[in-house]
XYZ file of C-alpha atoms in Angstrom:
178
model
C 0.000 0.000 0.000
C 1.321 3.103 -0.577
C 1.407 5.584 2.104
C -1.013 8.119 1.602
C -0.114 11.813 3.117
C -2.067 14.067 4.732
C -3.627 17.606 3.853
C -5.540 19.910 7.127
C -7.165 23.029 6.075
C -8.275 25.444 8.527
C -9.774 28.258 6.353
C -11.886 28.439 3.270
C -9.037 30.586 2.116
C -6.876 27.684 1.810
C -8.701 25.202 -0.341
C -8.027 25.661 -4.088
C -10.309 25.166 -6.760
C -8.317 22.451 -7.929
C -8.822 20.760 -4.261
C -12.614 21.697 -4.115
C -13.444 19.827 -7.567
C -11.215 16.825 -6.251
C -13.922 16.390 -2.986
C -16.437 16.698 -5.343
C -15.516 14.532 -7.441
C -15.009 11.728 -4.285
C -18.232 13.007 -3.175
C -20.073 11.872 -6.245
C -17.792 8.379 -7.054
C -18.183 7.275 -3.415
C -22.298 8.057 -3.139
C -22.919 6.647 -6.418
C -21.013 3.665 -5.603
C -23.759 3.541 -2.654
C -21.529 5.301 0.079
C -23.309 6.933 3.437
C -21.524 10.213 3.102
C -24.286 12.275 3.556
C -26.210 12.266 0.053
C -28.873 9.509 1.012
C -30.402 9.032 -2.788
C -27.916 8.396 -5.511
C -27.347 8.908 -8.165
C -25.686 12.389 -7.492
C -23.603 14.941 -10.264
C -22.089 18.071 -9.211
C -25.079 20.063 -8.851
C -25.825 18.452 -5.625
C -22.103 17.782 -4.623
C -20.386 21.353 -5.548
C -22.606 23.149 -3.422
C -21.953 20.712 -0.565
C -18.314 21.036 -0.409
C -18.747 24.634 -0.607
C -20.875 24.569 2.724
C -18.124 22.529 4.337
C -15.532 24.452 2.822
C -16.785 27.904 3.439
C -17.204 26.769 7.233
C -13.641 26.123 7.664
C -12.289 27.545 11.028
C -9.109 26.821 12.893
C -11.018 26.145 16.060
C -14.295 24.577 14.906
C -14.160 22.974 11.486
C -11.598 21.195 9.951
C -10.780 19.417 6.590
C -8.778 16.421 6.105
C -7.645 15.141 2.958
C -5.517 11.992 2.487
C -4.413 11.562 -1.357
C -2.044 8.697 -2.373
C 0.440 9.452 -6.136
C -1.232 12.378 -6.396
C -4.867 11.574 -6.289
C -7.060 12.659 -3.323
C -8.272 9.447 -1.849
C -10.416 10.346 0.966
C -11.742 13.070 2.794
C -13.660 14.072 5.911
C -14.859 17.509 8.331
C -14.286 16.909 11.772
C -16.248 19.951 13.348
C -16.512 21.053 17.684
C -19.293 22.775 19.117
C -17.890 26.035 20.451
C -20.779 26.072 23.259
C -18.448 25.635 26.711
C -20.574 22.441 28.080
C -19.752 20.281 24.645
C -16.741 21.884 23.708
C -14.537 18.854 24.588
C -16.003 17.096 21.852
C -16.109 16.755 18.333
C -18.126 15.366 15.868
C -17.038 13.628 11.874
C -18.902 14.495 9.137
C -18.680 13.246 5.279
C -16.119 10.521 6.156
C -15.287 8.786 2.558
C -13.162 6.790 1.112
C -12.823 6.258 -2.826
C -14.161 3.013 -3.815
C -11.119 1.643 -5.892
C -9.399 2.519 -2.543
C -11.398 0.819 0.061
C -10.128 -2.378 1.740
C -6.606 -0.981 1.821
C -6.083 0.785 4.683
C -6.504 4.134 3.539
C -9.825 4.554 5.182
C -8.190 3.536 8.578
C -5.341 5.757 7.974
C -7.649 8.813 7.619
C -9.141 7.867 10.850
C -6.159 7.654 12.661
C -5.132 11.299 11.260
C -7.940 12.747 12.456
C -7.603 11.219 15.818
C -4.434 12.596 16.144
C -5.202 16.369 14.890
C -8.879 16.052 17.245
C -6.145 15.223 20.568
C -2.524 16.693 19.915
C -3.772 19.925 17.800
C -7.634 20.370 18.366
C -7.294 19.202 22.314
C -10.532 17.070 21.975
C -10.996 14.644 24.370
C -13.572 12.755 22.245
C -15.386 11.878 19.019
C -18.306 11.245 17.986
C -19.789 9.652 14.603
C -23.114 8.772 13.125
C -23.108 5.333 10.760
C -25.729 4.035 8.518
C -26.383 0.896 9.638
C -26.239 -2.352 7.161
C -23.469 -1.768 5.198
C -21.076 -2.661 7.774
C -19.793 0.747 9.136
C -19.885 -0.376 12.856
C -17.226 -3.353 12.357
C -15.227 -1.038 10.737
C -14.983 1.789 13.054
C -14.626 -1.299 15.873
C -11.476 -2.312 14.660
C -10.241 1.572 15.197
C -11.584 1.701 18.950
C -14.570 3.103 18.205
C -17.766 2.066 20.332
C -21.373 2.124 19.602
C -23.114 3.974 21.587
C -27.043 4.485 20.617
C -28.540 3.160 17.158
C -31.964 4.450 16.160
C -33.876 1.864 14.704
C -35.609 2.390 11.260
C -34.511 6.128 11.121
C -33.076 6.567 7.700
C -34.864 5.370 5.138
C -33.303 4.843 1.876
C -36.690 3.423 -0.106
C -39.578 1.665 0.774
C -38.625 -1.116 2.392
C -35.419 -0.371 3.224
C -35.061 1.355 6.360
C -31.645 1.435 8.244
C -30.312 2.362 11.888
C -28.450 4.959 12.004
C -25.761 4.060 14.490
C -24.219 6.335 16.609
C -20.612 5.929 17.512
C -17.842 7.135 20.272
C -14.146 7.269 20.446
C -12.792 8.046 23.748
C -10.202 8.411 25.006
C -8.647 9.853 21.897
């Protein structure tokens, strides 16, 4: 596996153009490939997916919302937005948003690489004392986070529902200590 490297930004200032169409693009491979990064009914294009990274982009702040990008000879692999509440009672928490992985990447230990990224920057730079995640449930989300240390916490049966008929949990995870 190669070893991918790691990208923070901290300001909407920072992400290029260049960057912003290469989450968009992920965005749109990884839910059309029937990902649960926050786009519930694929098929998406870049009207639905631009304007979404733009919304995480343009809330970029040093002590609130972050970006993490992991790319791998040259190609941006994976993403995610860890965000904090700044709200005194819940500010020793934070919360992951849009975690993704490219398809043609997954199974090779990119995804858990991100993770452990994040983990770091949340503790050493962010001083968060823990995470927290929400999963759809079915697709296996919950065995993957396991392996990282990740706990479940709460699952809420039957609340997303993709179609009729197919209603999932959505799981809600933990991670402390970081």
């Amino acid at each position: 596996m190669p070893i991918p490297s790691f990208q923070q930004y901290t300001a909407p200032s920072q992400v290029t153009e260049q960057v912003k169409r290469a989450l968009t693009d992920c965005w749109i491979e990884v839910t059309n490939a029937g990902g649960a990064a926050g786009f519930p009914f694929p098929p998406i294009d870049e009207k639905q997916a631009a304007p979404a990274v733009d919304k995480v982009v343009n809330a970029l702040s040093l002590n609130t919302s972050r970006l993490l990008t992991a790319t791998a000879g040259g190609e941006l692999i994976g993403w995610l937005n860890v965000r904090r509440d700044p709200f005194e009672l819940i500010a020793h928490w934070g919360t992951l948003h849009h975690v993704q992985t490219r398809p043609r990447h997954q199974g090779r230990g990119f995804g858990a690489a991100l993770m452990n990224e994040v983990r770091r920057i949340a503790r050493d730079e962010m001083r968060l004392e823990q995470l927290h995640l929400a999963a759809r449930g079915g697709v296996g989300l919950e065995a993957f986070y396991g392996r990282l240390g990740w706990k479940e916490v709460g699952r809420w049966p039957g609340a997303l529902r993709l179609a009729d008929g197919d209603d999932r949990d959505e799981v809600l995870m933990h991670l402390d200590p970081l």
